[in-house]
Amino acid sequence: MKKVFIFFIMIIFLTGNLSLPQNTYAATNQNVETVANNYVIQFGGNRKLQELINLRLGRPANTNITKADAASITGTFTITQKGVDDLEGIQFLVNVNILDARSNNISDATPLTKFPATAKLVEVRLNLNKITSLDFIPQINLPLKKLNLSHNLLTGSIPNPSTALASSLEEFYIDTNLGGNKIENISNIVNYTQLKRFGFGENKVADISPLKNTRIIPDDYTFGGQRLSLTVNSDNFLSPLKNLDGATPQIIETATVKNDGNKIKLLKKAGTGTETINYSYLQTLNGVTKNATGTILVNYTIPLAYEFTYSSQSPALTKESVKVTLKINAEINPPAGWTKKADGVYEKTFAQNATENFQFSFVDATIPATPNATIIVNNIDKTSPTIDFLQDVPTNYKKQHTVKIKVSDDNPDTNSYYYGFSDSNTCDASVTYSNSFVSESEITLNDSSKNGKYLCVTAKDSAGNISYKSSTNPIKIDNVAPTVSGVSEKIFVVGSSEAQNYTLTSGLTFSDNVDNATTLASLFQCNGFSGYNPNAVGIYTVTCSLKDSSENEVTGITWNVKIVQADKTALRDAVNTATTAKNHPKVYEGKAEVERVITQANTVLNDTNATTSDITQAISNLNQAISRLRRDETAPEIYGVSEKEIFVGDDFSPLAGVTATDNIDGKIILTVNHITENTVKIDKTGEYKIKYEVSDSKGNKTIIERKIIVKENDKAELKKEIEKAEEKLKNSQLSLEDAKKLQEEIKKAKDILNNVNAKKDEIEKVTKSLNKFLGGINYGSSPNRNGMKVANDSRVKTGNEVEENNTSKQENTQKTKEEKVETKQGKETKQENEKVQENNNENNKEPLLLEELKKKLEEQGKELKVKEINGTTKIYSTSKKYSNCEMIPNIIGDYNKDYKINFKDQENIKNQDEVQRLTKVKILNEKGVNNTELFEGTRGITRAEFLAIVLQVHCYDVSKKPEILPFYDVDLKSWQARVVKVGSEIGLIQGYERDSRGIPFRPDVEISKIEAFGIMMKMKEIEKMESYKDRYIDKKADWQEKPLSTGEYLGILKPEQTDFRFNPDSHLTRDEMVKLIVDIVRLY
């Protein structure tokens, strides 16, 4: 029995611990942040929330829940459709991300404000509940991202958000499709700065303009289906709607509802009732377009109203019928003569003045009848004014017309009286009426430009009735005075027929716009012409006037009539001409006859009574006497001056075989004084001239120019000897010494052959010298020991290899010393090279034959070159590569001599010939660097650019892309890769020293002079065949000696012009590049 009791006590103790917590608070004061973890949460309402939390924890429904228990729940907490009516205690679910409490009976969301700011809740779903207020929103401390309050019982406005919500909430929903939420104002939505989704469909929001400056992306629930209500006591009221821009959108019109600007107009709505108005308009917010839709339920109480309007009403008069319009806000049965034009609109037209009384009869019997309405029309006037001409336009021409017009009307409009002009007597509205007049007052017309037109008059009365009337006659205004032309001073010779027949109207022309010339001549009046005598010298001053039939007059017509002696100027000129003619130095016959006639003419000149006929006859006699004069006008003739050909050096005399004769003087003896110009140079070919000038005793002169051609002497024999010598040089086994001497003889002969001014004795001399030299050459089998030495060529075995090797060592030692010597030592090196070349024969015990060397080189795929360079014979070898490359002969050939380059900076190009050659064959872009039309000669050239040009010059195909390259810094997709591929494949390039990434080529680095020179010399494997050491003092490596010494030996490098410095590391310019390439190609 004792054991049972103890167990029971323990049971009570244990159960007491479960039901009596240590810390208890009222449910409304539960502070999550201040209570302990073992604090037991107090729940409100039906405590369904406690059951659901325990269900989530896997415990019995009524188990007490501590703060720690609630904090253990994470993720989404779903309590949808569970009958929850109170959220108190939910604030302890601090680690829940999503609270889904849809479809419950929750009416208060205040517990959401009790969540600490550190809670993890980001989304709350309280849609389909019974929440009535949004007052909790400003108190929420959580940075919620989504809040769904759709389908609740919300009213009023959207409140300002809490600080946390203002910068966190992205989605907010208060829409409803059950008519629950009735939010009217969303102006504070702009303060939700991060909001992107906002659904408020089917609320009572009329003004959506607050959304414009938000980040909200609208969807179908954003602003659709609003349910507005409105009470009005007028049929025309302001629309409550505002779109995103704050403007008033249009409603959907029906037969009883119309838009009226920013107002809404109800039609046919007298009395009390309701009207449902629909609206739908597109809105674009943040790039998304959605429909803003909804309805407006209008409760109206509108009194009956009507009005009459007149198209014209007294006191204003009208000539038209008057239309009376009735507008009433109810449907009536229109009286007789009235026509329904639209709902509530009726019309009747009155053609004459009348008064009408009637009472409205309404279709809707509930509207009480109105008293009688009266319409009075008393302003119709359809009678036009009367126009009468009291004084009309006359039938004949006048300077001006005076017209008087009378206008009669009961309701006159005196400001409407105007006149104008018409081409016909039909006056109507088409005529321009621009001049006003006063009834029964005179009108003066004096504008002749209106002649032929009719005067048109128009007048209106106050009602607008108009009348027109025309004058009987067209207008005839003549205000133009007549004219007299041809008035000028008249001068007549005494006794002439013109003087005898002259009258005052002679030569005059009369004209007038109305009168003819005959009438005007009869009206011409003059004085001052009495006593006129055509046979006596005198002056008569005439003054006249002329008046036409319209009394237009011209006066002051004045001129002089003069009777003068005959003019003797021509006779004086004829006497002077005859005197000059007889005194001409070439006259030899007829002089006495002219002198006699001159005496007779002078008699006429001195006779004051001489007539024109006397003067004419004297002139005729002088002309006949002049025609009988005889002159010597024939110049001498020169013979023997035809074109002549002579040869350079011939004897030649310019007077040999040349003669001259004259028609009067006979034979003329010629001397050197008759030669005025002689350009002949007997020692130079060309075309020359000799000018001869011969005169006779009368001064007649003959000048003849003669062509003398100095031609080149015959060189056929010399040319044959040169061909024989060149054939022997090519095919015979000559020692180097004889070959060299033969070349010198050939050079001398060619100098004469190419000299077009060579004299005959010079040609004969050099021909004989060459012939003699050819006959004296010894063609024995033993070579001449004085032949040219070919230095250090391993391809030819001479038996002196040991000696040459020793010599080579000595030269290398000497070279090391010479590299330290300045310009002075360079000059000494040149002198030493000249001594070496002179002593080649003495130092070589077994000189080689050119033929033997040529064969040795051919076995190695090379060829021997013997050329005269700068006056000295040079021997060198090249490979036979590129023998089929057509680019090389095109570059050095003459076919491009007429090609012209057109670079903008052409004047700055030093090596224009070389640039022209490479541009002609398309190695250089004729449009310049990057198509700028600039050559940019001073710009450097990169390693890749130089390699590309060199390969194109030697006909390499650089169009294939490589799959791999030995150099890491060349982009396989670039044009440089195609060039580097070919250069590496033929062994022309190797790249720089390997670094951590591999072997670089550095394609974009500007190439140095020594690199470029070495590459070009390597292309054709050019090597000198004689010992020669360059004179440059700034070489940087041993390998530079070979290309530099070869270049200097072959004359393409001249150290003395650069102070014996090559500057091997300096960058090669584009101008230097073209010179280098063409100079070396010329050696091929």
PDB file of N, CA and C in Angstrom, residues 372-409:
ATOM      1  N   ASN A 372     -47.971  75.331 -70.653  1.00  0.00           N
ATOM      2  CA  ASN A 372     -47.798  75.644 -72.070  1.00  0.00           C
ATOM      3  C   ASN A 372     -46.442  76.308 -72.312  1.00  0.00           C
ATOM      4  N   ALA A 373     -45.790  75.938 -73.463  1.00  0.00           N
ATOM      5  CA  ALA A 373     -44.537  76.566 -73.905  1.00  0.00           C
ATOM      6  C   ALA A 373     -44.864  77.435 -75.109  1.00  0.00           C
ATOM      7  N   THR A 374     -44.227  78.635 -75.195  1.00  0.00           N
ATOM      8  CA  THR A 374     -44.488  79.570 -76.285  1.00  0.00           C
ATOM      9  C   THR A 374     -43.216  79.793 -77.092  1.00  0.00           C
ATOM     10  N   ILE A 375     -43.374  79.736 -78.441  1.00  0.00           N
ATOM     11  CA  ILE A 375     -42.258  80.004 -79.359  1.00  0.00           C
ATOM     12  C   ILE A 375     -42.680  81.157 -80.255  1.00  0.00           C
ATOM     13  N   ILE A 376     -41.834  82.220 -80.321  1.00  0.00           N
ATOM     14  CA  ILE A 376     -42.127  83.385 -81.158  1.00  0.00           C
ATOM     15  C   ILE A 376     -41.005  83.555 -82.174  1.00  0.00           C
ATOM     16  N   VAL A 377     -41.329  83.550 -83.480  1.00  0.00           N
ATOM     17  CA  VAL A 377     -40.375  83.804 -84.557  1.00  0.00           C
ATOM     18  C   VAL A 377     -40.840  85.080 -85.261  1.00  0.00           C
ATOM     19  N   ASN A 378     -40.072  86.188 -85.129  1.00  0.00           N
ATOM     20  CA  ASN A 378     -40.512  87.473 -85.695  1.00  0.00           C
ATOM     21  C   ASN A 378     -39.350  88.230 -86.365  1.00  0.00           C
ATOM     22  N   ASN A 379     -38.296  87.523 -86.818  1.00  0.00           N
ATOM     23  CA  ASN A 379     -37.110  88.204 -87.372  1.00  0.00           C
ATOM     24  C   ASN A 379     -36.773  87.745 -88.788  1.00  0.00           C
ATOM     25  N   ILE A 380     -37.728  87.208 -89.532  1.00  0.00           N
ATOM     26  CA  ILE A 380     -37.477  86.739 -90.898  1.00  0.00           C
ATOM     27  C   ILE A 380     -37.778  87.853 -91.889  1.00  0.00           C
ATOM     28  N   ASP A 381     -36.766  88.241 -92.734  1.00  0.00           N
ATOM     29  CA  ASP A 381     -36.926  89.281 -93.768  1.00  0.00           C
ATOM     30  C   ASP A 381     -36.321  88.730 -95.048  1.00  0.00           C
ATOM     31  N   LYS A 382     -37.089  88.480 -96.069  1.00  0.00           N
ATOM     32  CA  LYS A 382     -36.623  87.878 -97.313  1.00  0.00           C
ATOM     33  C   LYS A 382     -36.729  88.825 -98.508  1.00  0.00           C
ATOM     34  N   THR A 383     -36.901  90.153 -98.286  1.00  0.00           N
ATOM     35  CA  THR A 383     -37.022  91.117 -99.383  1.00  0.00           C
ATOM     36  C   THR A 383     -35.685  91.814 -99.595  1.00  0.00           C
ATOM     37  N   SER A 384     -35.136  91.756-100.840  1.00  0.00           N
ATOM     38  CA  SER A 384     -33.840  92.349-101.161  1.00  0.00           C
ATOM     39  C   SER A 384     -33.979  93.843-101.416  1.00  0.00           C
ATOM     40  N   PRO A 385     -32.862  94.637-101.233  1.00  0.00           N
ATOM     41  CA  PRO A 385     -32.901  96.082-101.492  1.00  0.00           C
ATOM     42  C   PRO A 385     -33.124  96.374-102.981  1.00  0.00           C
ATOM     43  N   THR A 386     -33.569  97.628-103.293  1.00  0.00           N
ATOM     44  CA  THR A 386     -33.753  98.084-104.673  1.00  0.00           C
ATOM     45  C   THR A 386     -32.632  99.055-105.018  1.00  0.00           C
ATOM     46  N   ILE A 387     -31.974  98.879-106.209  1.00  0.00           N
ATOM     47  CA  ILE A 387     -30.862  99.724-106.647  1.00  0.00           C
ATOM     48  C   ILE A 387     -31.264 100.443-107.914  1.00  0.00           C
ATOM     49  N   ASP A 388     -31.102 101.802-107.949  1.00  0.00           N
ATOM     50  CA  ASP A 388     -31.415 102.604-109.138  1.00  0.00           C
ATOM     51  C   ASP A 388     -30.239 103.521-109.476  1.00  0.00           C
ATOM     52  N   PHE A 389     -29.887 103.622-110.826  1.00  0.00           N
ATOM     53  CA  PHE A 389     -28.857 104.557-111.297  1.00  0.00           C
ATOM     54  C   PHE A 389     -29.541 105.908-111.583  1.00  0.00           C
ATOM     55  N   LEU A 390     -29.325 106.899-110.701  1.00  0.00           N
ATOM     56  CA  LEU A 390     -29.876 108.231-110.941  1.00  0.00           C
ATOM     57  C   LEU A 390     -29.072 108.938-112.023  1.00  0.00           C
ATOM     58  N   GLN A 391     -27.764 108.644-112.134  1.00  0.00           N
ATOM     59  CA  GLN A 391     -26.895 109.216-113.168  1.00  0.00           C
ATOM     60  C   GLN A 391     -25.979 108.088-113.622  1.00  0.00           C
ATOM     61  N   ASP A 392     -26.149 107.620-114.893  1.00  0.00           N
ATOM     62  CA  ASP A 392     -25.472 106.413-115.388  1.00  0.00           C
ATOM     63  C   ASP A 392     -24.151 106.772-116.073  1.00  0.00           C
ATOM     64  N   VAL A 393     -23.361 105.740-116.436  1.00  0.00           N
ATOM     65  CA  VAL A 393     -22.109 105.897-117.194  1.00  0.00           C
ATOM     66  C   VAL A 393     -22.453 106.380-118.596  1.00  0.00           C
ATOM     67  N   PRO A 394     -21.783 107.480-119.112  1.00  0.00           N
ATOM     68  CA  PRO A 394     -22.111 108.004-120.459  1.00  0.00           C
ATOM     69  C   PRO A 394     -21.652 107.042-121.562  1.00  0.00           C
ATOM     70  N   THR A 395     -22.098 107.352-122.797  1.00  0.00           N
ATOM     71  CA  THR A 395     -21.772 106.477-123.926  1.00  0.00           C
ATOM     72  C   THR A 395     -20.439 106.816-124.559  1.00  0.00           C
ATOM     73  N   ASN A 396     -19.920 108.062-124.429  1.00  0.00           N
ATOM     74  CA  ASN A 396     -18.683 108.463-125.116  1.00  0.00           C
ATOM     75  C   ASN A 396     -17.537 108.596-124.104  1.00  0.00           C
ATOM     76  N   TYR A 397     -16.296 108.739-124.693  1.00  0.00           N
ATOM     77  CA  TYR A 397     -15.094 108.891-123.859  1.00  0.00           C
ATOM     78  C   TYR A 397     -15.074 110.247-123.166  1.00  0.00           C
ATOM     79  N   LYS A 398     -14.651 110.220-121.913  1.00  0.00           N
ATOM     80  CA  LYS A 398     -14.470 111.424-121.128  1.00  0.00           C
ATOM     81  C   LYS A 398     -13.246 111.256-120.237  1.00  0.00           C
ATOM     82  N   LYS A 399     -12.741 112.434-119.769  1.00  0.00           N
ATOM     83  CA  LYS A 399     -11.619 112.331-118.831  1.00  0.00           C
ATOM     84  C   LYS A 399     -12.048 111.619-117.556  1.00  0.00           C
ATOM     85  N   GLN A 400     -13.317 111.812-117.164  1.00  0.00           N
ATOM     86  CA  GLN A 400     -13.846 111.124-115.992  1.00  0.00           C
ATOM     87  C   GLN A 400     -15.351 111.008-116.114  1.00  0.00           C
ATOM     88  N   HIS A 401     -15.968 110.029-115.378  1.00  0.00           N
ATOM     89  CA  HIS A 401     -17.419 109.848-115.349  1.00  0.00           C
ATOM     90  C   HIS A 401     -17.915 110.177-113.941  1.00  0.00           C
ATOM     91  N   THR A 402     -19.082 110.847-113.879  1.00  0.00           N
ATOM     92  CA  THR A 402     -19.723 111.099-112.591  1.00  0.00           C
ATOM     93  C   THR A 402     -21.022 110.313-112.544  1.00  0.00           C
ATOM     94  N   VAL A 403     -21.163 109.408-111.542  1.00  0.00           N
ATOM     95  CA  VAL A 403     -22.299 108.484-111.441  1.00  0.00           C
ATOM     96  C   VAL A 403     -22.960 108.703-110.093  1.00  0.00           C
ATOM     97  N   LYS A 404     -24.359 108.566-110.059  1.00  0.00           N
ATOM     98  CA  LYS A 404     -25.098 108.692-108.801  1.00  0.00           C
ATOM     99  C   LYS A 404     -26.046 107.490-108.694  1.00  0.00           C
ATOM    100  N   ILE A 405     -26.065 106.814-107.483  1.00  0.00           N
ATOM    101  CA  ILE A 405     -26.832 105.575-107.292  1.00  0.00           C
ATOM    102  C   ILE A 405     -27.695 105.716-106.036  1.00  0.00           C
ATOM    103  N   LYS A 406     -28.931 105.168-106.109  1.00  0.00           N
ATOM    104  CA  LYS A 406     -29.855 105.188-104.974  1.00  0.00           C
ATOM    105  C   LYS A 406     -30.203 103.757-104.573  1.00  0.00           C
ATOM    106  N   VAL A 407     -30.156 103.470-103.221  1.00  0.00           N
ATOM    107  CA  VAL A 407     -30.508 102.148-102.676  1.00  0.00           C
ATOM    108  C   VAL A 407     -31.696 102.339-101.743  1.00  0.00           C
ATOM    109  N   SER A 408     -32.744 101.486-101.926  1.00  0.00           N
ATOM    110  CA  SER A 408     -33.959 101.580-101.108  1.00  0.00           C
ATOM    111  C   SER A 408     -34.224 100.244-100.428  1.00  0.00           C
ATOM    112  N   ASP A 409     -34.562 100.231 -99.065  1.00  0.00           N
ATOM    113  CA  ASP A 409     -34.911  99.005 -98.329  1.00  0.00           C
ATOM    114  C   ASP A 409     -35.490  99.402 -96.976  1.00  0.00           C
TER     115      ASP A 409
END
